[in-house]
Coordinates of C-alpha atoms and ligand atoms in Angstrom, one line a residue:
X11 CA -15.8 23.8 26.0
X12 CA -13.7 26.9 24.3
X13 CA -10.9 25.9 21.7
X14 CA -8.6 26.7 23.9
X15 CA -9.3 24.3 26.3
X16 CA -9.5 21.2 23.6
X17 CA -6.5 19.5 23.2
X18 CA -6.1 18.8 19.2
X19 CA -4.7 16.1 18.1
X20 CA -3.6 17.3 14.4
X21 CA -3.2 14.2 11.8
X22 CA -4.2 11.9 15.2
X23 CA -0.4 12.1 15.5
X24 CA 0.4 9.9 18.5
X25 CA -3.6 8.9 18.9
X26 CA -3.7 4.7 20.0
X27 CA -7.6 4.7 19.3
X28 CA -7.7 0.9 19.5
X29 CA -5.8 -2.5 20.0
X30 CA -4.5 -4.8 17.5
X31 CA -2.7 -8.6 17.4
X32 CA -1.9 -8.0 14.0
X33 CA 1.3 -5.8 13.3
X34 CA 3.2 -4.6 15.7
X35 CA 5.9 -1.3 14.9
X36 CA 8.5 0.3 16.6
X37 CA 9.4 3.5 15.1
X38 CA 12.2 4.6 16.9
X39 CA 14.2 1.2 16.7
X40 CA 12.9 1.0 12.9
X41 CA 11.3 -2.5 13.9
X42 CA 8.3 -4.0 12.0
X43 CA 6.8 -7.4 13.1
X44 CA 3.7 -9.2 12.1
X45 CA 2.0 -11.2 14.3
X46 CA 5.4 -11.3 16.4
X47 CA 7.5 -12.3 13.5
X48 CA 10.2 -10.2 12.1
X49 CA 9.6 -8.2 9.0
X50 CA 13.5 -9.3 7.9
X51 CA 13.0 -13.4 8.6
X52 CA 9.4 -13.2 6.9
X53 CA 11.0 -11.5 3.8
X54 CA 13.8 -13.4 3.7
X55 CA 12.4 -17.0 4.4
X56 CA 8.9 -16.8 3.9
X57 CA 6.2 -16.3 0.7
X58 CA 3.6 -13.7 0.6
X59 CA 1.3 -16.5 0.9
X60 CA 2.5 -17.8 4.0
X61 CA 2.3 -14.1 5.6
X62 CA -1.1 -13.3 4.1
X63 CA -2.1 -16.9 5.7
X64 CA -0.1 -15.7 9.1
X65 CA -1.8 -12.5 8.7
X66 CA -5.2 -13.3 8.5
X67 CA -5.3 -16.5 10.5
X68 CA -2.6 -15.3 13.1
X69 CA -0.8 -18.5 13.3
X70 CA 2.3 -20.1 10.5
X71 CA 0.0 -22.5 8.0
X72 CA 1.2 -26.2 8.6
X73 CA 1.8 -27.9 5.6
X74 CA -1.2 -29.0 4.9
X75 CA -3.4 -25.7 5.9
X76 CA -0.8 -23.6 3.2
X77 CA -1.6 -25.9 0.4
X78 CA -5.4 -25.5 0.9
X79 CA -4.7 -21.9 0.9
X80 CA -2.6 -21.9 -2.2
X81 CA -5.7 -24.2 -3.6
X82 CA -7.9 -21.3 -2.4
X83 CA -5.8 -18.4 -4.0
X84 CA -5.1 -19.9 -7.1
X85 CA -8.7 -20.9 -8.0
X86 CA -9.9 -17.2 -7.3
X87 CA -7.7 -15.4 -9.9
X88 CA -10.2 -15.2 -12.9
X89 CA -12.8 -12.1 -12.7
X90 CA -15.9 -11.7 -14.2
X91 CA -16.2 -11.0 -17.9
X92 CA -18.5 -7.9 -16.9
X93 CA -15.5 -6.5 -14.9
X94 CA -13.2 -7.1 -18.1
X95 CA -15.8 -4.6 -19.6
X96 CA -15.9 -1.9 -16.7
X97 CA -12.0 -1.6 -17.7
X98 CA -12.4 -1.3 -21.2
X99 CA -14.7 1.7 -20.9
X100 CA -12.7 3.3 -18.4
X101 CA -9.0 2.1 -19.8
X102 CA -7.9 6.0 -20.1
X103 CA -8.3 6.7 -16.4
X104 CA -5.5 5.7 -14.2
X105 CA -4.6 2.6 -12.9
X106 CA -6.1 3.6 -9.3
X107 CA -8.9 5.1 -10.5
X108 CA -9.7 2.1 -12.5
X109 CA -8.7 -0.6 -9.4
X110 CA -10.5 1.6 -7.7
X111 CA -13.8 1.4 -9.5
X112 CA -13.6 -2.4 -10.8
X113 CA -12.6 -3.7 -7.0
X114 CA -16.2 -1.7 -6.4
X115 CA -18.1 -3.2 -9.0
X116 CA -16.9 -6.8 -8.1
X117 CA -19.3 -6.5 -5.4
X118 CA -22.1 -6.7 -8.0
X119 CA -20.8 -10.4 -8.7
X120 CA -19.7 -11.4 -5.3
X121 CA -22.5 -13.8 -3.9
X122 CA -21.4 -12.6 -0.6
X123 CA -21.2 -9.2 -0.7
X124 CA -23.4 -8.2 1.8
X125 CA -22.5 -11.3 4.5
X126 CA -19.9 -9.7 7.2
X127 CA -19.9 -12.8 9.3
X128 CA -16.0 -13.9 9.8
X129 CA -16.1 -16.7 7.7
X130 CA -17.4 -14.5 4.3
X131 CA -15.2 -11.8 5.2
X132 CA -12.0 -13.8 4.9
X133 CA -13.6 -15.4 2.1
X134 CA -13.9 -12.5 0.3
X135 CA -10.5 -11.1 1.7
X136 CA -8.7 -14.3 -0.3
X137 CA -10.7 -13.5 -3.1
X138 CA -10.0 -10.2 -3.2
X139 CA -6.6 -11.1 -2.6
X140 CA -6.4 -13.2 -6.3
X141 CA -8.2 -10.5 -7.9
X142 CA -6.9 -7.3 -7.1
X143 CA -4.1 -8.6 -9.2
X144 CA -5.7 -9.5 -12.2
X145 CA -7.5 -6.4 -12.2
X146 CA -4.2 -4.1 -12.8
X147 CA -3.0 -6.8 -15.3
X148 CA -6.2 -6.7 -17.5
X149 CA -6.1 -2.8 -17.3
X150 CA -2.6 -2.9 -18.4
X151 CA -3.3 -4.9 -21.4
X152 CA -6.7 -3.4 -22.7
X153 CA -5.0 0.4 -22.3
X154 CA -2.1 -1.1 -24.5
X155 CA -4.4 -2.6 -27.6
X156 CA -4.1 -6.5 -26.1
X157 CA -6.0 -9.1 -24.7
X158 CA -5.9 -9.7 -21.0
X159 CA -3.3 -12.3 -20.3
X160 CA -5.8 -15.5 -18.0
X161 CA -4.2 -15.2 -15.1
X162 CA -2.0 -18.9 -14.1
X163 CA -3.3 -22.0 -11.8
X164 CA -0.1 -23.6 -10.9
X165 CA 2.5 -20.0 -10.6
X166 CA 2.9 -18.5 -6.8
X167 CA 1.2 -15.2 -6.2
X168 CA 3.8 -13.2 -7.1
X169 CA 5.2 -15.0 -10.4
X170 CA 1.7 -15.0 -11.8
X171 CA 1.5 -11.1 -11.4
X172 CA 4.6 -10.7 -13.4
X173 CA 3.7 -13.4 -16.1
X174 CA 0.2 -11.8 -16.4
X175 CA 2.8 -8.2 -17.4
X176 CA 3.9 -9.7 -20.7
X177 CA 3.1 -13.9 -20.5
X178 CA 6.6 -14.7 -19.5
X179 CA 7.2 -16.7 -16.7
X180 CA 9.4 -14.5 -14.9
X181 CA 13.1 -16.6 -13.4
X182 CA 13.3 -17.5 -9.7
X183 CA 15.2 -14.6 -8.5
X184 CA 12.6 -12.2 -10.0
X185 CA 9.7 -13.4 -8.8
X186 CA 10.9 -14.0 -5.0
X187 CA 11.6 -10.2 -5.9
X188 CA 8.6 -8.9 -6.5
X189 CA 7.5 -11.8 -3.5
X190 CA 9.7 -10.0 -1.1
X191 CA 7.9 -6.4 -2.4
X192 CA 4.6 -7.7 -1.5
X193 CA 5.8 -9.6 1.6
X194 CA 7.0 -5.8 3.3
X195 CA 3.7 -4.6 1.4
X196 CA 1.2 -6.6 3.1
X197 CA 0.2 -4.7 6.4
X198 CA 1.5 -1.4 8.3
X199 CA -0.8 -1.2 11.0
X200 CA -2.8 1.8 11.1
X201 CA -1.8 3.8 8.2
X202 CA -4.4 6.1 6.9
X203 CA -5.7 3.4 4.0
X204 CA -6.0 1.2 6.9
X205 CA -7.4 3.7 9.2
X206 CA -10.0 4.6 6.5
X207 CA -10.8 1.1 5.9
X208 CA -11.3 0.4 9.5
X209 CA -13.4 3.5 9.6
X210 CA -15.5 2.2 6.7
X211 CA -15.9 -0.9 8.8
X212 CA -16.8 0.3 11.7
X213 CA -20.4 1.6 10.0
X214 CA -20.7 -1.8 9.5
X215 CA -20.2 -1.2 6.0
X216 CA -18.7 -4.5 4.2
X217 CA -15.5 -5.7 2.7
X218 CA -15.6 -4.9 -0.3
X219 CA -16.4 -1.0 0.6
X220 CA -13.5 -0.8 3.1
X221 CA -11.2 -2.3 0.3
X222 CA -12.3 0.3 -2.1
X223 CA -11.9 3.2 1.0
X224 CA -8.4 1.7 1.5
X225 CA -7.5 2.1 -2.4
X226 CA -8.8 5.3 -2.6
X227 CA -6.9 6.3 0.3
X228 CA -3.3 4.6 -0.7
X229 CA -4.1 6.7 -3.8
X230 CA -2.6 10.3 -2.4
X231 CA 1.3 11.2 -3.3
X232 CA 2.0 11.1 0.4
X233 CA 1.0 7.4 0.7
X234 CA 1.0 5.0 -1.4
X235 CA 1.9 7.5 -4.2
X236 CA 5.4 8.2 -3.1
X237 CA 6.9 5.3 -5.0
X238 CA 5.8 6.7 -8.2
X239 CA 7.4 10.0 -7.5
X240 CA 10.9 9.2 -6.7
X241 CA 10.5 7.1 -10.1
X242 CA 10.4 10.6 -11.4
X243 CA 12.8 12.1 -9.2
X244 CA 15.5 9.2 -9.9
X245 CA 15.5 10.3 -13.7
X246 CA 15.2 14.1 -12.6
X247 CA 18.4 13.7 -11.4
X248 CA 20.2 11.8 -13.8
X249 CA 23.1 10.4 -12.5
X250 CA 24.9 10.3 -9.1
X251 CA 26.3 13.7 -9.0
X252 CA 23.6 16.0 -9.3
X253 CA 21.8 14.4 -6.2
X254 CA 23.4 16.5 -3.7
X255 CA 21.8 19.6 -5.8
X256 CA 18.8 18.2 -6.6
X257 CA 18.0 17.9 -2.8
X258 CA 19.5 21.3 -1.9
X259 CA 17.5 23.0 -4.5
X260 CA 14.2 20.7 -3.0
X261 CA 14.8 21.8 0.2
X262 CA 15.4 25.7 -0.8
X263 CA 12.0 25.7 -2.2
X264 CA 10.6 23.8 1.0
X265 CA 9.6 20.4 -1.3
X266 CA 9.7 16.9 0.3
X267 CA 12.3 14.2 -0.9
X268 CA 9.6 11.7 -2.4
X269 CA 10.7 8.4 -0.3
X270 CA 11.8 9.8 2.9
X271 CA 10.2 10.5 6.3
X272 CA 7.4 8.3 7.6
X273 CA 4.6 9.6 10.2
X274 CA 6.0 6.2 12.3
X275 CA 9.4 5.5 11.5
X276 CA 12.0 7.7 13.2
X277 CA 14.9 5.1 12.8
X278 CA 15.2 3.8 9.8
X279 CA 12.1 1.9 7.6
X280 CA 13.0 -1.8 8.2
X281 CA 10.9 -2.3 4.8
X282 CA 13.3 -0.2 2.8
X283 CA 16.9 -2.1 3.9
X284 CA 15.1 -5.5 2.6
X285 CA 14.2 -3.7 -0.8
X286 CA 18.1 -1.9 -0.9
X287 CA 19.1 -5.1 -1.1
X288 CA 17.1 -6.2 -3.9
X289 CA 17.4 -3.1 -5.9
X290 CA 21.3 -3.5 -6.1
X291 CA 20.7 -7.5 -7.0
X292 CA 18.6 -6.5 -9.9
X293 CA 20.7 -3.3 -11.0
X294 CA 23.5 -6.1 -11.1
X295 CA 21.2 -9.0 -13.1
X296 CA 20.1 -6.3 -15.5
X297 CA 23.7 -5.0 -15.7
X298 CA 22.2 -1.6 -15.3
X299 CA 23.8 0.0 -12.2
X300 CA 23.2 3.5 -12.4
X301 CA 19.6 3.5 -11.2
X302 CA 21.1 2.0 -7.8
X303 CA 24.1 4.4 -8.0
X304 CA 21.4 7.5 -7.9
X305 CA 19.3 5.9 -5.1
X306 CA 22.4 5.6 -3.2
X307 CA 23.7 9.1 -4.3
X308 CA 20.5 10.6 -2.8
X309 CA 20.5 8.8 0.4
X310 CA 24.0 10.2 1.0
X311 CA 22.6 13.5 0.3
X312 CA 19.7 13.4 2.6
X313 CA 21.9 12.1 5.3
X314 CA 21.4 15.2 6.9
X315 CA 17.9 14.8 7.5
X316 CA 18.5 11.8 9.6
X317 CA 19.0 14.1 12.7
X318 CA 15.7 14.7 12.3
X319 CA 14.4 11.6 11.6
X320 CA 14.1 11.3 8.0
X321 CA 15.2 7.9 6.8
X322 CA 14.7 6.5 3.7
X323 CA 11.0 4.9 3.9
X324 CA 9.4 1.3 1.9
X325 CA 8.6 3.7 -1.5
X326 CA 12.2 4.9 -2.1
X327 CA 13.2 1.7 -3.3
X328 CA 10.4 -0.1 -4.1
X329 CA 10.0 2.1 -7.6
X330 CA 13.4 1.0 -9.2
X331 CA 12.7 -2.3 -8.6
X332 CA 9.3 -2.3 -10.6
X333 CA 11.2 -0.1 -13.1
X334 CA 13.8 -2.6 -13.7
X335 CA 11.4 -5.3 -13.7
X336 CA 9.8 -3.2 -17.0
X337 CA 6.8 -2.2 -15.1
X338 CA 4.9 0.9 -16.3
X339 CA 5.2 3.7 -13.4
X340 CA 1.6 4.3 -13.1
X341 CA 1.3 1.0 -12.1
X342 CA 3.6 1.6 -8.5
X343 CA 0.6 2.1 -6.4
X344 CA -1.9 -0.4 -7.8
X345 CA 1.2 -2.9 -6.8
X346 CA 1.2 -1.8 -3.6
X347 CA -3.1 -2.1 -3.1
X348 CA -1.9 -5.6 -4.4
X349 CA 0.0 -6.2 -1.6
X350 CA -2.3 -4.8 1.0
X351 CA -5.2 -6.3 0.6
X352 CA -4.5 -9.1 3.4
X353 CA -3.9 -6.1 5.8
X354 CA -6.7 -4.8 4.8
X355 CA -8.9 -7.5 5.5
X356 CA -7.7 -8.5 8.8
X357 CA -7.7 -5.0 9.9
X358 CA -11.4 -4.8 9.0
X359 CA -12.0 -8.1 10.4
X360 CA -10.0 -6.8 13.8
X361 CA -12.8 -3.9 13.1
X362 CA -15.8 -6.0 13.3
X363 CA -14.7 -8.3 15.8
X364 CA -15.0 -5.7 18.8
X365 CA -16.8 -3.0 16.5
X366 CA -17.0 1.2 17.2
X367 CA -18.0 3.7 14.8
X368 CA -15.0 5.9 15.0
X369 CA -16.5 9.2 14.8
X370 CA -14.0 11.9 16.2
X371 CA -15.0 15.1 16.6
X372 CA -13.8 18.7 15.4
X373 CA -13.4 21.9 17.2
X374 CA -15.7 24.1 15.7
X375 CA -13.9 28.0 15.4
X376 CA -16.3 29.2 13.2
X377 CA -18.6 32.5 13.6
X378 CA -21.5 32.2 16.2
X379 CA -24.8 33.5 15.9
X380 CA -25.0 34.9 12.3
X381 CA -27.9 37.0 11.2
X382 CA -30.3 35.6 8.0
X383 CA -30.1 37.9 5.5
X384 CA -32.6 36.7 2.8
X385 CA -30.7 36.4 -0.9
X386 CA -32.3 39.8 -2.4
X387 CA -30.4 41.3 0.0
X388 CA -27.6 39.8 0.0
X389 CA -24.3 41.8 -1.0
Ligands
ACO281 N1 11.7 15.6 2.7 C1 12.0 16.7 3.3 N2 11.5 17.1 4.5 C2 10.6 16.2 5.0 C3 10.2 15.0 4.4 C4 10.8 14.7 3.2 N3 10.5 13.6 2.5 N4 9.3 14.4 5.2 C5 9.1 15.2 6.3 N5 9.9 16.3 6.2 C6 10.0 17.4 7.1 C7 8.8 18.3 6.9 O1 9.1 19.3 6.0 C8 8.6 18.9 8.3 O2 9.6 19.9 8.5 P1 9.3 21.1 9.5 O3 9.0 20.6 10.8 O4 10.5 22.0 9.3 O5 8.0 21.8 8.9 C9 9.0 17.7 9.2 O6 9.9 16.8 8.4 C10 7.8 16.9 9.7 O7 7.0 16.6 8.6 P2 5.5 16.2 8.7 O8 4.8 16.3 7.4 O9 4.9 16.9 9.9 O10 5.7 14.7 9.1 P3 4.6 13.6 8.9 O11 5.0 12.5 9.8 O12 3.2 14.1 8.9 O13 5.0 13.1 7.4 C11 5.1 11.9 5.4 C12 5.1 11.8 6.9 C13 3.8 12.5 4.9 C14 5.3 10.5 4.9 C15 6.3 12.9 4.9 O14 7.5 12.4 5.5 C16 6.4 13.0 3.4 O15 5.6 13.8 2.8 N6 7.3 12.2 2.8 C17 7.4 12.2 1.4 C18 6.3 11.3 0.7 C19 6.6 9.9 1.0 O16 7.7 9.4 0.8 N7 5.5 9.1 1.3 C20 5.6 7.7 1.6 C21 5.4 7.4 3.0 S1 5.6 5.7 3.3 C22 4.1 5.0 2.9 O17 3.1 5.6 2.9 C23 4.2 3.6 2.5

């Protein structure tokens, strides 16, 4: 078959290459639902536990069956000592790069590293879950001169990442905060650090390599990234009035607005309202407005772009927030992978349950039929 006769399907834009139960989105109402329940009612009235339990076993926990999760989440927290050393040797790199490589190397300690039946998966998926955490907070500590703070028994999920920050228990309002982040965090169907996950899987390749794909993947400025960049731009601009030039002069020299357009979302990201709303709470509790006032200056000023389909998306306000909670910038994405890991995990376990190896192809438009020239005569 010539090129021209192959249909390409750049960035698998529109591509449905398989079916999920798991999260469903509708990017032209700017709806986001996981496992049928609204992304707004699971943010506001649910924990990241509960949805990581929804997520992964598909059904609201009773009572009971939350608590033994809980049980199950809290006990995993602690990571090998050997791990704690990984990070010290590498505590220059970035925060990524070091997830990245310690989430990789757990594997070396996990018993069942190598078992992808259903049960070890979503063992490992908690695990990794209770980790994954602990991992950024050791980093953090080690690269500033201090011990790692032991990560807590008895805090929620999202508490104990905060208290493991500085070894303050962080108030109510903060953590369900930062709850809330990881809550909209926690799955996006396929995304490309899903999709490469799932693509991992599909060699048969186990957990703990997809998770690593998936971090490496969420890495890249125009994914997981994005948060950390419209830190930057927020302070770029400076205060509310120069944020109608500062997108003009972005859009004169063809840059992106970090925090806007999504490959999904053509309405606005559902994610980012719930996150508006906590941004301007914390600007107030902090009695530091003026990060809110600039987020809210730019959005006026890319309200333009919204005939086009460029909303705000999840990362435009999800980098004040950690800012105001006194979190180091580099550490934006690595709190998203912390998040994700749920998603991940059921998305490889959707993966293995009616495996493929997804193996697209290419259309080759190369040169044909070269002549060998041997290297002596070569020019
Ligand atoms: N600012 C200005 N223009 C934009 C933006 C933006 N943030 N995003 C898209 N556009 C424009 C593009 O320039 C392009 O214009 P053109 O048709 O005139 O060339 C058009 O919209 C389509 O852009 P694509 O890159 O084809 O759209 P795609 O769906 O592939 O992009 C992406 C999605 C990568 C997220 C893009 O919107 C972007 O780069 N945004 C900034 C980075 C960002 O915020 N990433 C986080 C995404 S959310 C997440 O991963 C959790």
């Amino acid at each position: 078959m010539s090129d021209e006769d192959i249909k390409i399907h750049r960035g698998l834009n529109n591509v449905y290459f398989d079916r999920t139960k798991t999260t469903y989105i509708n990017g032209k109402e700017g709806v986001l639902e996981y496992r049928g329940y609204n992304i707004h009612d699971l943010s506001e009235k649910s924990s990241f536990e509960e949805v990581s339990y929804l997520l992964l076993y598909g059904k609201l926990p009773t009572k009971n069956e939350l608590d033994a999760f809980n049980k199950s989440l809290k006990e995993s927290r602690e990571i090998p000592s050997k791990i704690i050393d990984i990070i010290r040797s590498i505590k220059e790199s970035h925060p990524m790069d070091v997830l990245r490589t310690a989430v990789s190397a757990l594997s070396a300690f996990d018993e069942e590293a190598s078992d992808k039946s259903y049960d070890a998966t979503m063992r490992k998926g908690i695990r990794l879950t209770s980790q994954v955490p602990t991992i950024v907070m050791a980093h953090n500590a080690i690269r500033g001169g201090k011990d790692p703070i032991e990560p807590s028994k008895e805090l929620s999920h999202a508490a104990n990442f905060i208290y493991m920050l500085d070894g303050e228990i962080p108030s109510d309002s903060t953590a369900s905060l930062m709850d809330k982040d990881f809550i909209v965090h926690a799955d996006h169907g396929s995304n490309a650090s899903a999709f490469a996950a799932r693509v991992c899987a599909g060699t048969q390749a186990d957990l703990h390599s997809a998770i690593t794909t998936g971090i490496s993947v969420l890495s890249g400025p125009s994914h997981g990234g994005a948060a950390e960049n419209v830190m930057k731009m927020v302070k770029e601009v400076g205060s509310p009035e120069n944020a109608k030039d500062y997108v003009k002069n972005l859009q004169k020299s063809g840059e992106r607005v970090m925090g806007f357009g999504h490959r999904v979302y053509k309405a606005e990201d559902p994610r980012a309202a719930q996150l508006q709303e906590g941004v301007k709470f914390l600007s107030q509790e902090k009695g530091d407005p003026s990060w809110y006032e600039i987020l809210v200056a730019v959005m006026d000023a890319m309200k333009p772009y919204q005939r086009r389909g460029i909303h705000a998306n999840v990362d435009f306000f999800a980098g004040v927030i950690y800012h105001l909670l006194g979190i180091p910038t580099d550490l934006f994405v690595p709190i998203f992978a912390v998040g994700r890991i749920p998603g991940w995990t059921i998305q490889v376990l959707e993966q293995y349950k009616n495996n493929i190896l997804l193996r697209p192809l290419l259309s080759y438009t190369g040169e044909h039929q070269q002549e060998y020239i041997p290297i002596e005569n070569r020019k």
